[in-house]
Amino acid sequence: MSSDSVPDSFLIHSGTEITYADSAFCTLIGAESPEQLVGLSLTDIVTPEYSSALCEQVSRVENKDVPVLGLAVELQTLTDQSQRVIFVSSLVEWDGSEQVQSTVLPMVGTDSAAGRLLREHAMDEAPIGITISDPSQPDNPLIYVNDGFCELTGYPRDEILGQNCRFLQGDATRDEPVTQMRTAIEAEEPVTVELRNYRKNGSIFWNRVTIVPIRSDSGKVTNYLGYQQDITAKKRFEQDLTLFKEQAEESTKAIFVTDPNGTIQYVNPSFERITGYSSAEATGLNPRILKSGQQDDEFYTDLWDQITAGEIWEADLTNQTKHGELFEVRQKIIPVTDEDGNIVQFVAIEQDITEEMLTTQTLDVLDRVLRHNLRNSLNIIDGHAELLEDDEMDPEARQASLKAIRDQTKTMQKTAEKTADIRSIWDPAEDQQTWDRLDIEALIGTYQRQYPDAQITTKTDTAMIQIRSAELFKQALDEAVENAIEHVDQSPPEVRITVQPASDGNHVCISVADNGSGMPEMERHVIESGEETPLNHSLGVGIWLMEWVTTTLGGELTIGDNEPRGTVVTFRLPNAD
């Protein structure tokens, strides 16, 4: 904080030790410079009878018993002249620490040159409304108002003085804050309220009113000092925020609000449902809790640079839930600025597009399968059927054609079965949302019985793992084992199933390795890019089934090379254990 950011005629002090005094106060006290006052105690500049009361006021403010207190005192100037003033004390941040600021206001009727200078600087030029009332007179009338109060209300000074400040109230003024002020004044306690007031032209404004009792050295309240601040813009912002929250509560999209530093202040129910974080858990944290590791640091640096420059940011990315499940989102971040253009908040809106992405992929793949694979199979069947119509066809060729037809029929049947498996991925069955124990050893025993000609070995760090929808995952694991055995060009097929916890401790990695010739580069690229094209597509739906199941369960599928030959398919899944 600098002296430019607070009103003139004030002191900063830690306890009662003065750490700063402005030029107007130096003039009042008769000091040549602020340095002449720094290090002195407040008790050195007031007459002895006020020392105890002033020290008590500072102590109460420092202990945060009250936000602001005022006291009428008599200054003992360095020129040995006394000066009646009002000390109004409150806590401020000053040079990186919390200290007390005491604004010094002249007592009404002070006619010395220093008093007139103080009044001009400390009150008439203050950027807020300041009033002083006299409770010794009937109805506690206003006996002083500054220029700021006249500008705030639109009333000239001669129409204000002598009235009680309730003349600003009207039909839209609620009774509660008025009663709160009246009760505090009767109890001779400070009070701050927010209420609707009326200007002279009839317009309504929100007024934050602080009333501080000013006491004499005997403890009697001699005046009430009032601060009035127009907070209409703040109230409008709060109302807009309330409306925003009402709409956000009903939204199916995840919405969260952060402060300018990126600390989460609010999340809506959809955020809780999608991410697994409750409002209490997320509030106070940074959105990096959703980072999945799928985007690099440069991605987030560009994001931060763009939104802190006041620009809207939008992109598709992969996030991670509280339980480690990956999900695809389309995210938009909107900077919120105040009337001065300063960023006060960021609003983030996330639409879960995982299902949309999988639907698009499914339609593309099935379209390609139906148009390409099935058409090829039908062409082969039709071609061999024509050959079989030749009565002179030799028996060996006839058997070959019959075998080709049977093979293509099996292929079509298998495709139909996998299509049914794909449908189960989209089945909104309740058991897909449950976390189940998966008995790895029992499952491997099943594979060994199912494929007796294959050498199936295993390496597991645990016999049981807990994942979401174990039955659905079995479809993907069955497909991986079947591919590993049927597509191996060596005898016997060798398959090794490995289960081990991931390095982050929140996931489990299940790998299926074979000794075949390796997966074609084209198929790997299709899965990694997530997109099929006429010139770039996989040969079947099996590998897509593994990808879709893994994505549905919030996991990640990777394909790598086995050593010395073959392929390794790895499922990385959230592990409840």
Coordinates of C-alpha atoms in Angstrom, one line a residue:
M1 CA 0.0 0.0 0.0
S2 CA 1.2 3.6 -0.7
S3 CA 0.0 6.9 0.6
D4 CA -1.8 7.5 -2.7
S5 CA -4.3 4.7 -2.0
V6 CA -5.8 6.0 1.4
P7 CA -7.3 9.4 2.5
D8 CA -5.0 12.2 3.7
S9 CA -4.6 13.0 7.4
F10 CA -3.8 9.6 8.8
L11 CA -1.3 7.6 10.8
I12 CA -0.1 4.1 10.5
H13 CA 0.9 2.4 13.7
S14 CA 1.8 -1.0 15.1
G15 CA 0.3 -1.1 18.5
T16 CA 0.8 2.5 19.6
E17 CA 4.2 2.9 17.8
I18 CA 3.9 5.2 14.8
T19 CA 5.3 3.8 11.6
Y20 CA 4.0 6.4 9.2
A21 CA 2.3 9.8 9.2
D22 CA 1.1 11.7 6.2
S23 CA 1.9 15.4 5.4
A24 CA -1.5 16.8 6.5
F25 CA -1.0 15.2 10.0
C26 CA 2.5 16.5 10.2
T27 CA 1.1 20.0 9.6
L28 CA -1.5 19.5 12.3
I29 CA 0.9 18.2 14.8
G30 CA 3.7 20.8 13.9
A31 CA 6.2 18.2 12.7
E32 CA 8.6 19.1 9.9
S33 CA 8.5 15.6 8.3
P34 CA 7.0 12.1 8.9
E35 CA 10.4 10.9 10.0
Q36 CA 10.1 13.2 13.0
L37 CA 7.1 11.2 14.2
V38 CA 8.1 7.6 13.2
G39 CA 9.0 5.7 16.4
L40 CA 7.0 7.8 18.7
S41 CA 4.0 6.4 20.6
L42 CA 0.5 7.7 20.2
T43 CA 0.6 8.5 23.9
D44 CA 3.3 11.1 23.1
I45 CA 1.0 13.1 20.9
V46 CA -2.2 13.1 23.0
T47 CA -2.7 14.8 26.3
P48 CA -2.3 12.3 29.3
E49 CA -6.0 12.0 30.1
Y50 CA -6.7 10.4 26.7
S51 CA -3.8 8.0 26.6
S52 CA -5.5 5.1 28.3
A53 CA -8.7 5.3 26.2
L54 CA -6.8 5.6 23.0
C55 CA -4.6 2.5 23.8
E56 CA -7.7 0.5 24.6
Q57 CA -9.2 1.5 21.2
V58 CA -6.1 0.4 19.3
S59 CA -6.0 -2.9 21.3
R60 CA -9.7 -3.7 20.5
V61 CA -9.1 -3.0 16.8
E62 CA -5.9 -5.1 16.7
N63 CA -7.7 -8.0 18.4
K64 CA -10.5 -7.7 15.8
D65 CA -13.1 -7.2 18.5
V66 CA -14.6 -4.6 16.3
P67 CA -13.8 -3.6 12.7
V68 CA -13.6 0.2 13.4
L69 CA -13.6 2.4 16.5
G70 CA -13.6 6.2 17.0
L71 CA -12.5 8.4 19.9
A72 CA -12.6 12.1 20.5
V73 CA -9.1 13.1 21.9
E74 CA -7.0 16.2 22.4
L75 CA -3.7 16.3 20.5
Q76 CA -0.6 17.7 22.2
T77 CA 1.2 19.2 19.2
L78 CA 4.9 19.8 19.0
T79 CA 4.2 23.5 19.2
D80 CA 2.6 23.0 22.6
Q81 CA -0.9 23.8 21.2
S82 CA -3.8 21.5 21.9
Q83 CA -6.1 20.4 19.1
R84 CA -9.4 18.5 19.4
V85 CA -9.8 15.7 16.9
I86 CA -11.5 12.4 16.3
F87 CA -9.3 9.3 15.9
V88 CA -11.0 6.6 13.7
S89 CA -9.0 3.3 13.8
S90 CA -9.2 0.2 11.7
L91 CA -6.9 -2.6 10.4
V92 CA -5.1 -2.3 7.1
E93 CA -2.4 -4.1 5.2
W94 CA 0.7 -1.9 5.2
D95 CA 4.1 -2.8 3.8
G96 CA 3.3 -6.5 3.9
S97 CA 1.9 -6.7 7.4
E98 CA -1.3 -6.0 9.3
Q99 CA -1.2 -2.6 11.1
V100 CA -3.7 0.0 12.4
Q101 CA -4.6 3.0 10.4
S102 CA -6.0 5.9 12.4
T103 CA -7.7 8.6 10.3
V104 CA -7.7 11.9 12.1
L105 CA -10.8 14.1 11.7
P106 CA -11.3 17.6 13.1
M107 CA -14.0 18.2 15.8
V108 CA -16.7 20.3 14.3
G109 CA -16.1 23.9 15.2
T110 CA -12.3 23.6 15.0
D111 CA -11.2 26.9 13.5
S112 CA -7.5 26.8 13.6
A113 CA -5.5 26.8 10.4
A114 CA -4.4 23.3 11.0
G115 CA -7.9 22.2 11.7
R116 CA -9.2 23.8 8.5
L117 CA -6.4 22.1 6.5
L118 CA -7.3 18.8 8.1
R119 CA -11.0 19.2 7.3
E120 CA -10.4 20.0 3.7
H121 CA -8.0 17.1 3.1
A122 CA -9.4 14.4 5.4
M123 CA -13.1 14.9 4.9
D124 CA -14.2 17.0 1.9
E125 CA -11.8 15.2 -0.5
A126 CA -12.5 11.7 0.8
P127 CA -13.8 9.5 -1.9
I128 CA -16.7 8.3 0.3
G129 CA -19.6 10.0 2.1
I130 CA -18.7 11.1 5.7
T131 CA -21.3 12.4 8.2
I132 CA -21.3 13.5 11.8
S133 CA -24.4 13.5 13.9
D134 CA -25.1 15.0 17.4
P135 CA -27.1 12.6 19.7
S136 CA -27.4 15.3 22.3
Q137 CA -30.0 17.0 20.0
P138 CA -33.5 15.7 19.3
D139 CA -33.6 12.9 16.7
N140 CA -29.7 12.8 16.4
P141 CA -29.5 15.2 13.5
L142 CA -26.6 15.5 11.0
I143 CA -24.4 18.5 11.9
Y144 CA -21.7 17.9 9.3
V145 CA -21.5 16.2 5.8
N146 CA -18.6 16.2 3.4
D147 CA -18.7 16.8 -0.3
G148 CA -18.6 13.1 -1.0
F149 CA -21.9 12.6 0.8
C150 CA -23.5 15.4 -1.2
E151 CA -22.3 13.8 -4.5
L152 CA -23.5 10.4 -3.4
T153 CA -27.0 11.4 -2.5
G154 CA -27.5 14.4 -4.9
Y155 CA -28.7 16.6 -2.1
P156 CA -27.1 20.0 -1.4
R157 CA -25.6 20.6 2.1
D158 CA -28.3 23.0 3.2
E159 CA -31.0 20.4 2.6
I160 CA -29.2 17.8 4.6
L161 CA -27.9 19.5 7.8
G162 CA -30.4 19.2 10.7
Q163 CA -32.0 16.0 9.4
N164 CA -31.7 12.5 10.6
C165 CA -30.1 10.3 8.0
R166 CA -33.3 8.2 7.6
F167 CA -34.4 10.8 5.1
L168 CA -32.6 8.6 2.5
Q169 CA -34.9 5.7 3.1
G170 CA -37.9 4.7 1.0
D171 CA -40.3 2.0 0.0
A172 CA -37.4 -0.3 -1.2
T173 CA -35.5 0.0 2.1
R174 CA -35.8 -3.2 4.1
D175 CA -36.6 -3.0 7.8
E176 CA -33.9 -5.5 8.9
P177 CA -30.8 -3.3 8.3
V178 CA -32.7 -0.2 9.6
T179 CA -33.5 -2.1 12.8
Q180 CA -29.9 -3.3 13.1
M181 CA -28.6 0.3 12.9
R182 CA -31.2 1.6 15.4
T183 CA -30.3 -1.2 17.9
A184 CA -26.6 -0.6 17.6
I185 CA -27.0 3.2 18.1
E186 CA -29.1 2.6 21.2
A187 CA -26.4 0.2 22.5
E188 CA -23.8 2.8 21.5
E189 CA -21.9 0.2 19.5
P190 CA -20.4 0.4 16.0
V191 CA -22.3 -1.2 13.1
T192 CA -22.1 -1.8 9.4
V193 CA -25.1 -2.6 7.2
E194 CA -26.0 -2.7 3.5
L195 CA -29.3 -1.2 2.5
R196 CA -31.2 0.5 -0.4
N197 CA -31.3 4.3 -0.2
Y198 CA -32.7 7.0 -2.5
R199 CA -31.0 9.9 -4.1
K200 CA -32.7 13.3 -4.5
N201 CA -33.7 12.4 -8.1
G202 CA -35.5 9.3 -6.8
S203 CA -32.9 6.8 -8.1
I204 CA -32.1 3.8 -5.8
F205 CA -28.5 2.9 -4.8
W206 CA -27.1 0.3 -2.5
N207 CA -25.4 2.0 0.4
R208 CA -22.9 0.4 2.8
V209 CA -23.2 2.4 6.0
T210 CA -20.8 2.2 8.9
I211 CA -21.7 4.1 12.0
V212 CA -19.0 4.6 14.8
P213 CA -19.8 6.2 18.2
I214 CA -17.3 8.9 19.1
R215 CA -16.6 9.0 22.9
S216 CA -15.2 11.7 25.1
D217 CA -12.5 11.0 27.7
S218 CA -15.2 10.1 30.2
G219 CA -16.7 7.5 27.9
K220 CA -19.8 9.4 26.9
V221 CA -20.9 9.3 23.3
T222 CA -20.6 12.8 21.9
N223 CA -21.1 12.2 18.2
Y224 CA -21.7 9.5 15.7
L225 CA -19.3 9.3 12.7
G226 CA -20.8 7.8 9.6
Y227 CA -19.2 6.4 6.4
Q228 CA -21.4 5.8 3.3
Q229 CA -20.2 3.9 0.3
D230 CA -22.0 3.3 -3.0
I231 CA -21.9 -0.5 -3.5
T232 CA -24.5 -0.7 -6.3
A233 CA -22.0 -2.3 -8.7
K234 CA -21.0 -4.9 -6.1
K235 CA -24.6 -5.8 -5.4
R236 CA -25.4 -6.1 -9.1
F237 CA -22.4 -8.4 -9.4
E238 CA -23.7 -10.5 -6.4
Q239 CA -27.1 -10.6 -8.0
D240 CA -25.7 -11.7 -11.3
L241 CA -23.6 -14.3 -9.5
T242 CA -26.7 -15.6 -7.7
L243 CA -28.6 -15.9 -11.0
F244 CA -25.6 -17.6 -12.6
K245 CA -25.5 -20.2 -9.7
E246 CA -29.2 -20.9 -10.0
Q247 CA -28.7 -21.7 -13.7
A248 CA -25.5 -23.6 -13.0
E249 CA -27.2 -25.8 -10.4
E250 CA -29.6 -27.1 -13.2
S251 CA -26.9 -27.4 -15.9
T252 CA -25.8 -30.9 -17.1
K253 CA -22.4 -29.5 -17.8
A254 CA -19.7 -29.3 -15.1
I255 CA -19.2 -25.6 -14.1
F256 CA -16.7 -24.2 -11.7
V257 CA -15.5 -20.7 -10.7
T258 CA -12.1 -19.7 -9.6
D259 CA -10.5 -16.6 -8.3
P260 CA -7.8 -14.7 -10.4
N261 CA -5.1 -17.1 -9.0
G262 CA -7.0 -20.2 -10.1
T263 CA -8.3 -21.3 -6.7
I264 CA -11.7 -23.0 -7.0
Q265 CA -14.5 -21.0 -5.3
Y266 CA -17.6 -22.8 -6.5
V267 CA -18.6 -26.0 -8.3
N268 CA -22.0 -27.1 -9.5
P269 CA -23.7 -30.5 -8.9
S270 CA -22.7 -31.7 -12.4
F271 CA -19.1 -31.1 -11.5
E272 CA -19.5 -33.2 -8.5
R273 CA -21.2 -36.0 -10.4
I274 CA -18.7 -36.0 -13.3
T275 CA -15.5 -35.6 -11.4
G276 CA -16.3 -37.4 -8.2
Y277 CA -15.1 -34.4 -6.1
S278 CA -17.6 -32.9 -3.7
S279 CA -18.0 -29.2 -3.5
A280 CA -16.3 -29.2 -0.1
E281 CA -13.4 -31.2 -1.5
A282 CA -12.9 -29.1 -4.6
T283 CA -13.3 -25.6 -3.0
G284 CA -9.9 -24.1 -2.2
L285 CA -8.0 -26.4 -4.6
N286 CA -6.6 -25.7 -8.0
P287 CA -8.3 -27.2 -11.2
R288 CA -5.0 -29.1 -11.7
I289 CA -6.7 -31.8 -9.6
L290 CA -8.3 -32.8 -12.9
K291 CA -5.1 -33.1 -14.8
S292 CA -4.7 -36.5 -16.5
G293 CA -1.2 -36.2 -17.8
Q294 CA -2.6 -36.5 -21.4
Q295 CA -1.7 -32.8 -22.1
D296 CA 1.9 -31.5 -21.7
D297 CA 3.0 -28.4 -19.7
E298 CA 3.0 -26.2 -22.8
F299 CA -0.7 -26.9 -23.3
Y300 CA -1.5 -25.5 -19.8
T301 CA 1.0 -22.6 -20.2
D302 CA -0.8 -21.5 -23.3
L303 CA -4.1 -21.8 -21.6
W304 CA -3.0 -19.7 -18.6
D305 CA -1.4 -17.0 -20.9
Q306 CA -4.6 -16.7 -22.9
I307 CA -7.1 -16.4 -20.1
T308 CA -4.9 -14.1 -18.0
A309 CA -4.8 -11.8 -21.1
G310 CA -8.6 -11.6 -20.8
E311 CA -9.3 -13.9 -23.8
I312 CA -11.8 -16.8 -23.8
W313 CA -10.1 -20.2 -24.1
E314 CA -11.7 -23.3 -25.6
A315 CA -10.4 -26.8 -26.4
D316 CA -11.1 -30.5 -26.2
L317 CA -8.9 -32.4 -23.6
T318 CA -8.7 -35.4 -21.4
N319 CA -9.4 -34.9 -17.7
Q320 CA -9.3 -37.3 -14.8
T321 CA -11.8 -37.9 -12.0
K322 CA -11.1 -38.2 -8.3
H323 CA -10.9 -42.0 -8.8
G324 CA -8.5 -41.8 -11.7
E325 CA -11.0 -42.4 -14.5
L326 CA -10.2 -40.6 -17.7
F327 CA -12.9 -38.7 -19.5
E328 CA -13.0 -36.4 -22.6
V329 CA -14.3 -32.9 -22.2
R330 CA -14.9 -29.8 -24.3
Q331 CA -13.9 -27.0 -22.0
K332 CA -14.4 -23.2 -22.2
I333 CA -12.9 -20.8 -19.7
I334 CA -14.2 -17.3 -19.6
P335 CA -12.4 -14.4 -17.7
V336 CA -14.8 -12.2 -15.7
T337 CA -13.7 -8.6 -15.3
D338 CA -14.8 -5.7 -13.1
E339 CA -15.8 -2.3 -14.3
D340 CA -12.1 -1.3 -14.4
G341 CA -11.2 -4.3 -16.7
N342 CA -9.4 -6.2 -13.9
I343 CA -10.0 -10.0 -13.9
V344 CA -11.8 -11.0 -10.8
Q345 CA -12.8 -14.6 -11.6
F346 CA -12.6 -17.3 -14.2
V347 CA -15.7 -19.4 -15.1
A348 CA -15.0 -22.8 -16.6
I349 CA -17.6 -24.9 -18.4
E350 CA -16.9 -28.5 -19.2
Q351 CA -19.0 -30.7 -21.3
D352 CA -18.3 -34.4 -21.0
I353 CA -17.9 -35.6 -24.6
T354 CA -16.7 -39.1 -23.9
E355 CA -19.9 -40.7 -25.0
E356 CA -20.1 -38.4 -28.0
M357 CA -16.6 -39.3 -29.1
L358 CA -17.3 -43.1 -28.6
T359 CA -20.5 -42.8 -30.5
T360 CA -18.8 -41.1 -33.5
Q361 CA -16.1 -43.8 -33.5
T362 CA -18.6 -46.6 -33.3
L363 CA -20.6 -45.3 -36.2
D364 CA -17.5 -44.8 -38.3
V365 CA -16.2 -48.3 -37.5
L366 CA -19.5 -50.1 -38.0
D367 CA -20.1 -48.2 -41.2
R368 CA -16.7 -49.3 -42.5
V369 CA -17.3 -52.9 -41.3
L370 CA -20.7 -53.1 -42.9
R371 CA -19.6 -51.5 -46.1
H372 CA -16.1 -53.0 -46.5
N373 CA -15.7 -56.3 -44.5
L374 CA -19.2 -57.6 -45.0
R375 CA -19.2 -56.6 -48.6
N376 CA -15.9 -58.5 -49.1
S377 CA -17.3 -61.5 -47.4
L378 CA -20.4 -61.5 -49.5
N379 CA -18.4 -61.1 -52.6
I380 CA -16.3 -64.1 -51.7
I381 CA -19.3 -66.2 -50.9
D382 CA -21.1 -65.2 -54.1
G383 CA -18.0 -65.9 -56.2
H384 CA -17.6 -69.4 -54.7
A385 CA -21.3 -70.1 -55.1
E386 CA -21.0 -69.4 -58.8
L387 CA -18.1 -71.8 -59.0
L388 CA -20.2 -74.5 -57.2
E389 CA -22.9 -74.2 -59.9
D390 CA -20.4 -75.8 -62.4
D391 CA -21.2 -79.5 -62.5
E392 CA -17.8 -80.3 -63.9
M393 CA -15.9 -78.8 -61.0
D394 CA -13.5 -81.3 -59.5
P395 CA -14.1 -82.5 -56.0
E396 CA -11.0 -80.9 -54.5
A397 CA -11.9 -77.5 -55.8
R398 CA -15.5 -78.0 -54.7
Q399 CA -14.3 -78.7 -51.1
A400 CA -12.1 -75.6 -51.2
S401 CA -15.0 -73.4 -52.3
L402 CA -17.2 -74.9 -49.6
K403 CA -14.5 -74.2 -47.0
A404 CA -14.1 -70.6 -48.2
I405 CA -17.9 -70.1 -47.9
R406 CA -17.9 -71.6 -44.4
D407 CA -14.9 -69.5 -43.3
Q408 CA -16.6 -66.3 -44.5
T409 CA -19.8 -67.3 -42.9
K410 CA -18.0 -67.7 -39.6
T411 CA -16.3 -64.4 -40.1
M412 CA -19.7 -62.7 -40.6
Q413 CA -21.1 -64.5 -37.6
K414 CA -18.2 -63.4 -35.5
T415 CA -18.7 -59.8 -36.6
A416 CA -22.4 -60.0 -35.6
E417 CA -21.4 -61.4 -32.2
K418 CA -18.9 -58.5 -31.7
T419 CA -21.5 -56.0 -32.7
A420 CA -23.7 -57.4 -29.9
D421 CA -20.7 -57.1 -27.5
I422 CA -20.3 -53.4 -28.7
R423 CA -24.0 -52.8 -27.8
S424 CA -23.3 -54.0 -24.3
I425 CA -20.8 -51.2 -23.9
W426 CA -23.6 -48.7 -24.3
D427 CA -26.0 -50.6 -22.1
P428 CA -26.8 -48.3 -19.2
A429 CA -26.9 -51.2 -16.8
E430 CA -26.5 -50.4 -13.2
D431 CA -23.7 -52.9 -12.7
Q432 CA -21.5 -50.8 -15.1
Q433 CA -21.3 -48.2 -12.3
T434 CA -20.3 -50.6 -9.6
W435 CA -16.8 -51.5 -8.5
D436 CA -16.2 -55.3 -8.6
R437 CA -13.5 -57.7 -7.5
L438 CA -11.8 -59.4 -10.5
D439 CA -10.3 -62.8 -9.7
I440 CA -7.3 -62.8 -12.1
E441 CA -6.1 -66.3 -11.2
A442 CA -9.6 -67.8 -11.9
L443 CA -9.8 -65.9 -15.2
I444 CA -6.5 -67.1 -16.4
G445 CA -7.5 -70.7 -15.5
T446 CA -10.5 -70.3 -17.7
Y447 CA -8.3 -69.1 -20.6
Q448 CA -5.9 -72.1 -20.1
R449 CA -8.9 -74.5 -20.4
Q450 CA -10.4 -72.6 -23.3
Y451 CA -7.1 -72.6 -25.3
P452 CA -5.4 -75.9 -24.4
D453 CA -2.9 -75.7 -27.3
A454 CA -1.6 -72.3 -26.2
Q455 CA 1.1 -71.7 -23.5
I456 CA -0.6 -69.1 -21.2
T457 CA 1.5 -67.9 -18.3
T458 CA 0.9 -65.2 -15.8
K459 CA 2.8 -62.8 -13.5
T460 CA 0.6 -61.0 -11.0
D461 CA 1.4 -59.0 -7.9
T462 CA -2.1 -59.6 -6.6
A463 CA -4.7 -62.3 -7.2
M464 CA -7.6 -59.9 -6.9
I465 CA -8.1 -56.4 -8.2
Q466 CA -11.1 -54.1 -7.9
I467 CA -12.2 -52.2 -11.0
R468 CA -15.5 -50.7 -12.2
S469 CA -17.7 -53.2 -14.1
A470 CA -15.5 -56.3 -14.1
E471 CA -18.0 -58.1 -16.4
L472 CA -17.6 -55.4 -19.0
F473 CA -13.9 -55.4 -18.8
K474 CA -13.8 -59.2 -19.3
Q475 CA -15.1 -58.6 -22.8
A476 CA -12.0 -56.5 -23.6
L477 CA -9.6 -58.9 -21.9
D478 CA -11.2 -61.9 -23.7
E479 CA -10.7 -60.1 -27.0
A480 CA -7.0 -59.4 -26.2
V481 CA -6.3 -63.0 -25.4
E482 CA -8.2 -64.3 -28.4
N483 CA -6.3 -62.0 -30.7
A484 CA -3.0 -62.9 -29.1
I485 CA -3.7 -66.6 -29.8
E486 CA -5.4 -66.6 -33.2
H487 CA -3.1 -64.1 -34.9
V488 CA 0.2 -65.8 -33.8
D489 CA 2.2 -67.3 -36.7
Q490 CA 4.1 -69.7 -34.5
S491 CA 3.3 -72.9 -32.7
P492 CA 2.6 -73.1 -30.0
P493 CA 1.1 -69.6 -29.3
E494 CA 2.7 -68.0 -26.2
V495 CA 0.6 -65.6 -24.2
R496 CA 1.8 -63.9 -21.0
I497 CA -0.7 -62.0 -18.8
T498 CA 0.8 -59.5 -16.4
V499 CA -1.0 -57.6 -13.6
Q500 CA 0.8 -54.9 -11.6
P501 CA -0.1 -51.6 -9.9
A502 CA 0.7 -48.4 -11.9
S503 CA 3.4 -46.1 -10.6
D504 CA 0.8 -43.6 -9.4
G505 CA -0.7 -46.1 -7.0
N506 CA -4.3 -45.3 -8.2
H507 CA -4.4 -47.5 -11.3
V508 CA -3.7 -51.1 -12.2
C509 CA -2.0 -52.2 -15.5
I510 CA -3.1 -55.5 -17.1
S511 CA -1.0 -56.5 -20.0
V512 CA -1.4 -59.3 -22.6
A513 CA 1.8 -60.1 -24.5
D514 CA 2.1 -62.6 -27.5
N515 CA 4.9 -64.0 -29.6
G516 CA 3.3 -63.2 -33.0
S517 CA 4.6 -61.0 -35.8
G518 CA 3.4 -57.8 -34.3
M519 CA 0.3 -55.6 -34.9
P520 CA 0.3 -53.8 -38.2
E521 CA 1.5 -50.1 -37.9
M522 CA -1.7 -49.0 -39.6
E523 CA -3.9 -50.5 -36.9
R524 CA -1.9 -49.0 -34.1
H525 CA -2.1 -45.6 -35.7
V526 CA -5.9 -45.8 -36.1
I527 CA -6.3 -46.6 -32.4
E528 CA -3.9 -43.9 -31.3
S529 CA -5.5 -41.2 -33.5
G530 CA -9.0 -42.3 -32.6
E531 CA -10.2 -41.9 -36.2
E532 CA -10.8 -44.2 -39.1
T533 CA -10.5 -43.0 -42.7
P534 CA -10.9 -44.8 -46.1
L535 CA -7.2 -45.1 -46.4
N536 CA -6.4 -45.5 -42.7
H537 CA -8.5 -48.1 -40.9
S538 CA -8.2 -51.2 -38.8
L539 CA -8.9 -54.6 -40.1
G540 CA -11.6 -55.6 -37.6
V541 CA -13.8 -54.4 -34.7
G542 CA -12.0 -56.4 -32.0
I543 CA -9.3 -53.9 -31.3
W544 CA -11.9 -51.1 -31.2
L545 CA -14.0 -53.1 -28.7
M546 CA -10.9 -53.2 -26.4
E547 CA -10.5 -49.4 -26.9
W548 CA -14.1 -48.6 -26.2
V549 CA -14.5 -50.7 -23.1
T550 CA -11.3 -49.2 -21.7
T551 CA -12.4 -45.7 -22.4
T552 CA -15.9 -46.4 -21.0
L553 CA -14.3 -47.5 -17.7
G554 CA -12.1 -44.4 -17.6
G555 CA -8.9 -46.2 -18.5
E556 CA -6.3 -46.0 -21.2
L557 CA -5.3 -48.6 -23.9
T558 CA -1.8 -48.7 -25.2
I559 CA -0.2 -51.0 -27.8
G560 CA 3.6 -51.7 -27.8
D561 CA 6.2 -54.2 -29.0
N562 CA 7.0 -57.4 -27.2
E563 CA 10.6 -58.6 -27.0
P564 CA 12.0 -60.4 -28.9
R565 CA 8.9 -60.4 -31.1
G566 CA 5.1 -59.9 -30.8
T567 CA 2.7 -57.3 -29.4
V568 CA 1.9 -56.1 -25.9
V569 CA -1.6 -54.8 -25.3
T570 CA -1.9 -52.9 -21.9
F571 CA -5.1 -51.9 -20.1
R572 CA -4.5 -49.1 -17.6
L573 CA -7.6 -48.9 -15.3
P574 CA -8.6 -47.1 -12.1
N575 CA -8.1 -49.4 -9.2
A576 CA -10.4 -49.0 -6.2
D577 CA -7.8 -50.8 -4.0

